[in-house]
Amino acid sequence: MIGYRGLILAFALGAAWLQTRPALPALVWAAMLPLLVLLLNAWLKHRQPLFSLRLKAPVAVSVNRFLQVGAALIVFALLGFFYAAWRAEMRLAELLPRSWEAREISLSGRVVGLPETTPNGLRFVFDVARIETPGVTLPSRVQLGLFTRDGEPQVDISGGDCVDLVARLYRPHGGVNPGGFDYDAWLLERGIRATGNVVGKPSRGTGCPGAARAWLDHLRDAVRERLRAGLGEKPYAGVVIALAVGDQDAIPGAQWTLFRQTGTSHLFSVSGLHITLFSALVFGFVRWIWRRIPGLNLRIPARTAGVVLGLLAAAAYTALSGFGIPAQRTFLMLASAAAVALLDRTPTASRLLAAALLVVVLNDPWAAHAPGFWLSFGAVAALLFADMGRLRSPPIVLQWIRAQWAVTLALTPLLLSLFQEVSLVSPIANTLAIPLISLLAVPLSLLAVLLPWTLPASVAHSVVATVMWGLEWLVRLPQPLFHAAAPSLSALLLALAGIGLLLLPRGLPGRWLGWLLFLPLFFPRLPAPAEGDAWLTVLDVGQGEAVLVRTARHALLFDSGPRFASGEDAGARVVAPALWQQGINRLDGMVVSHDDLDHTGGALALLHSHQPVWLTSSLAGLPLASLGSIGQAVRAKRPDALTCAAGQSWVWDGVHFEVLHPPLHQYTHPGFSDNSRSCVVRLRTPRFSALLTGDIERLAEMNLIERGVLQSVDVLVAAHHGSLSSSTTEFLSLALPRWVVIPVGHRNRYGHPHPEVLARYRAIGANVTRTDRDGAITLRLQKDKIDLLRARETEKRYWRD
């Protein structure tokens, strides 16, 4: 019979497979599984007549064994698939009725976890206890934003508070982009089935359930404030707080960028590694003490005491971190491993890992959405595999280096698949940083929680500062990061096979073939436009604009998306991952149409990450003092930027590009707004054409008409997100686009696109697509046709509304 480890793996892969499905299966099919088992069993017993060849006995036994194993794996994969479907159906049943979207609803409930500070206020998870508005049904858990205007005092809300408030709620709706973060899936895994904003000021409530969790959140909030006061303005105070109570909001964005570039993000928050090592430290210390007290050791074996107290230590640290999903996953892994260790007289590492995998998937069938799930199990599996068959234990330093080599090698395919990047300095950074952070900074941060003095926190900060100095040195090396396009499934499987060969003990023949199996990972075959073709992708960046134009060997970015209320920007969060996913590591050109935050918000991030060969913008033609802060920073970053002006043109791979607007004289005239000076670019293939219009309004559209440069086009990226001030009847009657793409944010506060503008598009017979409904939109201008791809159709998933 097949071992239970293989069956558990099949169950987990079945649950993961569901997360790739466009719709949930009918659960009635799950009732067919017992019948399937009976049919498979009967077929295995009476299959001999199906073979025309008479097999020799040993071969027949092997075939029979193979078929039995395959049948068992299929059944358990289907069990995992339907289990995950059952859990998903129950969670999706909690849904905000459409009739109550954007309406004010009075609620009472409790703040869960520590509120996150944003540039505009607070964001927090809210467990609904009571609905005061009659006739409303709501999900039990929602996420709310509480915005404050400049000069207003911050509303005092802490984790665990019972609050009465009024909110406007919406169904989850995240962007859908190539290589992008799936916000809807992230909310689904956490049981958050609606998001929204608080209206007015909340007040203290009474009678909320969950007093135990509230006590824990109040404790965490008090610890955070005490550590903030003790560490003051020290640069890495946020890291110490994050290590103690799991508040990642305390770490500035620039430090997260450094951690990402050095492959050490998992070290600077309450990660599975820290919980595991802290538990191991307690286990080792208890066992060492226990063995030296004969009375205790005779009653309870030292190993048992160490396992139990180590698990309790992991539970306490998980609770102090706020029961985040990654921390929960790690604790469940440790708990299942501890149970196997206590119940099994001969527990092997692979059995412990399989038991942990089963418990994690049973608790969280959406775990496959989380990169940490694959990375943590992959790292442990690589360490176990690398240690198999070794007869001697090398010195501890060599063991540590070998472990880092095994983990780096094993995670490289996964990192390229999940993030399209690998830190080349990660092995060195982790080799040096893990002992200092996990074995020194974490215990010191936890000691600062228990003791009333600031000395442990200050020492922990000094340890973190030492590590940060090393990371900053590493990131200044010429090539700290390697980017590659997302590999295909076949390339990923070949690389995993190559890892298996390379991690075999030295001396075994054929290990070098592992390097050959890695090659498809680094040289992917990517779809690309043919000579003379152009592909336009209007990215789903919310209320803003970012358009990628690809020709056979070049890539142009028109605008960079907005800066979000959270302080993040579309350049780093949306555009850069989309570029890396398609194998674009550097832009050949970039156009920043004008000085509006919804078009320039991601420019700085992209100037750093993708270093365009040239930049042209209306920002370059204006006085520096007239620009916003982002515009001034872009000018400072690229003083060589060209002034975007009518008449500029270039040809890439048989595709002609031409700037139609603004005329150069408009930069010296004070009567033109930033929108009116937006860059307008037309591109033409041998048969088709497209027009990128930025935020031009009626005045600029009339200028294009009067100068005689406006001609009919096949594709129009709508001006100013479909605002009533743009897309005039005169403009559209000359442009006559077959396709209109509107870059617009879901439920944006401006009401874009305006119904009258939509009517104008319909009047000329244009096909209209919108990023808020279709996700990223790609139009492929090919030799004889235009293909339209909507991301919400090509990447359809069962949880997307």
PDB file of C-alpha atoms in Angstrom, residues 87 91 112-113 125 141 143 181 183-192 213 220 245-248 269-273 275-276 314 317-334 356 359-374 376-377:
ATOM      1  CA  ARG A  87     -15.241  25.120   2.758  1.00  0.00           C
ATOM      2  CA  ARG A  91     -17.377  31.101   3.143  1.00  0.00           C
ATOM      3  CA  VAL A 112      -9.748  42.692  15.792  1.00  0.00           C
ATOM      4  CA  GLY A 113      -5.979  42.967  15.893  1.00  0.00           C
ATOM      5  CA  VAL A 125     -10.633  44.485  10.787  1.00  0.00           C
ATOM      6  CA  ARG A 141     -16.117  40.094   9.440  1.00  0.00           C
ATOM      7  CA  GLN A 143     -12.442  45.589   6.875  1.00  0.00           C
ATOM      8  CA  PHE A 181      -1.313  40.466  -6.082  1.00  0.00           C
ATOM      9  CA  TYR A 183      -6.404  41.099  -3.082  1.00  0.00           C
ATOM     10  CA  ASP A 184      -9.742  39.279  -3.274  1.00  0.00           C
ATOM     11  CA  ALA A 185      -8.090  35.929  -2.512  1.00  0.00           C
ATOM     12  CA  TRP A 186      -6.186  37.506   0.393  1.00  0.00           C
ATOM     13  CA  LEU A 187      -9.459  38.759   1.885  1.00  0.00           C
ATOM     14  CA  LEU A 188     -11.173  35.401   1.309  1.00  0.00           C
ATOM     15  CA  GLU A 189      -8.483  33.478   3.186  1.00  0.00           C
ATOM     16  CA  ARG A 190      -8.924  35.822   6.169  1.00  0.00           C
ATOM     17  CA  GLY A 191     -12.702  35.548   6.147  1.00  0.00           C
ATOM     18  CA  ILE A 192     -13.206  39.227   5.213  1.00  0.00           C
ATOM     19  CA  ARG A 213      -9.368  38.126  22.252  1.00  0.00           C
ATOM     20  CA  ARG A 220      -0.480  43.860  22.375  1.00  0.00           C
ATOM     21  CA  VAL A 245       3.984  41.834  18.655  1.00  0.00           C
ATOM     22  CA  GLY A 246       3.765  41.270  14.904  1.00  0.00           C
ATOM     23  CA  ASP A 247       2.946  44.884  13.992  1.00  0.00           C
ATOM     24  CA  GLN A 248       4.441  45.076  10.487  1.00  0.00           C
ATOM     25  CA  SER A 269       8.308  40.108  11.406  1.00  0.00           C
ATOM     26  CA  VAL A 270       6.841  37.262  13.414  1.00  0.00           C
ATOM     27  CA  SER A 271       7.510  34.567  10.836  1.00  0.00           C
ATOM     28  CA  GLY A 272       7.324  30.814  10.914  1.00  0.00           C
ATOM     29  CA  LEU A 273      11.094  30.689  11.227  1.00  0.00           C
ATOM     30  CA  ILE A 275       8.245  30.834  16.036  1.00  0.00           C
ATOM     31  CA  THR A 276       9.927  27.531  15.166  1.00  0.00           C
ATOM     32  CA  ALA A 314       5.078  28.642  20.277  1.00  0.00           C
ATOM     33  CA  TYR A 317       4.365  33.754  20.667  1.00  0.00           C
ATOM     34  CA  THR A 318       1.639  33.099  18.064  1.00  0.00           C
ATOM     35  CA  ALA A 319      -0.924  34.765  20.328  1.00  0.00           C
ATOM     36  CA  LEU A 320       1.346  37.742  21.004  1.00  0.00           C
ATOM     37  CA  SER A 321       1.782  38.193  17.258  1.00  0.00           C
ATOM     38  CA  GLY A 322      -1.995  38.484  16.838  1.00  0.00           C
ATOM     39  CA  PHE A 323      -2.782  35.064  15.355  1.00  0.00           C
ATOM     40  CA  GLY A 324      -1.835  36.140  11.851  1.00  0.00           C
ATOM     41  CA  ILE A 325      -2.421  33.542   9.120  1.00  0.00           C
ATOM     42  CA  PRO A 326       1.313  32.706   8.659  1.00  0.00           C
ATOM     43  CA  ALA A 327       1.776  32.421  12.443  1.00  0.00           C
ATOM     44  CA  GLN A 328      -1.312  30.213  12.742  1.00  0.00           C
ATOM     45  CA  ARG A 329       0.017  28.012   9.959  1.00  0.00           C
ATOM     46  CA  THR A 330       3.365  27.611  11.705  1.00  0.00           C
ATOM     47  CA  PHE A 331       1.767  26.812  15.050  1.00  0.00           C
ATOM     48  CA  LEU A 332      -0.440  24.152  13.463  1.00  0.00           C
ATOM     49  CA  MET A 333       2.635  22.656  11.809  1.00  0.00           C
ATOM     50  CA  LEU A 334       4.424  22.525  15.157  1.00  0.00           C
ATOM     51  CA  ALA A 356       1.826  19.259   9.534  1.00  0.00           C
ATOM     52  CA  VAL A 359      -3.419  19.867   9.568  1.00  0.00           C
ATOM     53  CA  VAL A 360      -2.587  23.128   7.780  1.00  0.00           C
ATOM     54  CA  VAL A 361      -4.696  22.291   4.706  1.00  0.00           C
ATOM     55  CA  LEU A 362      -7.625  21.041   6.815  1.00  0.00           C
ATOM     56  CA  ASN A 363      -7.595  24.290   8.780  1.00  0.00           C
ATOM     57  CA  ASP A 364      -6.919  26.566   5.798  1.00  0.00           C
ATOM     58  CA  PRO A 365      -7.725  25.079   2.381  1.00  0.00           C
ATOM     59  CA  TRP A 366      -6.841  28.482   0.860  1.00  0.00           C
ATOM     60  CA  ALA A 367      -3.225  28.164   2.052  1.00  0.00           C
ATOM     61  CA  ALA A 368      -2.109  27.612  -1.548  1.00  0.00           C
ATOM     62  CA  HIS A 369      -2.765  31.324  -2.165  1.00  0.00           C
ATOM     63  CA  ALA A 370       0.016  32.245   0.260  1.00  0.00           C
ATOM     64  CA  PRO A 371       3.596  32.217  -1.037  1.00  0.00           C
ATOM     65  CA  GLY A 372       4.713  31.445   2.520  1.00  0.00           C
ATOM     66  CA  PHE A 373       2.903  28.102   2.377  1.00  0.00           C
ATOM     67  CA  TRP A 374       4.931  26.898  -0.598  1.00  0.00           C
ATOM     68  CA  SER A 376       8.026  27.129   4.138  1.00  0.00           C
ATOM     69  CA  PHE A 377       7.108  23.556   3.196  1.00  0.00           C
TER      70      PHE A 377
END
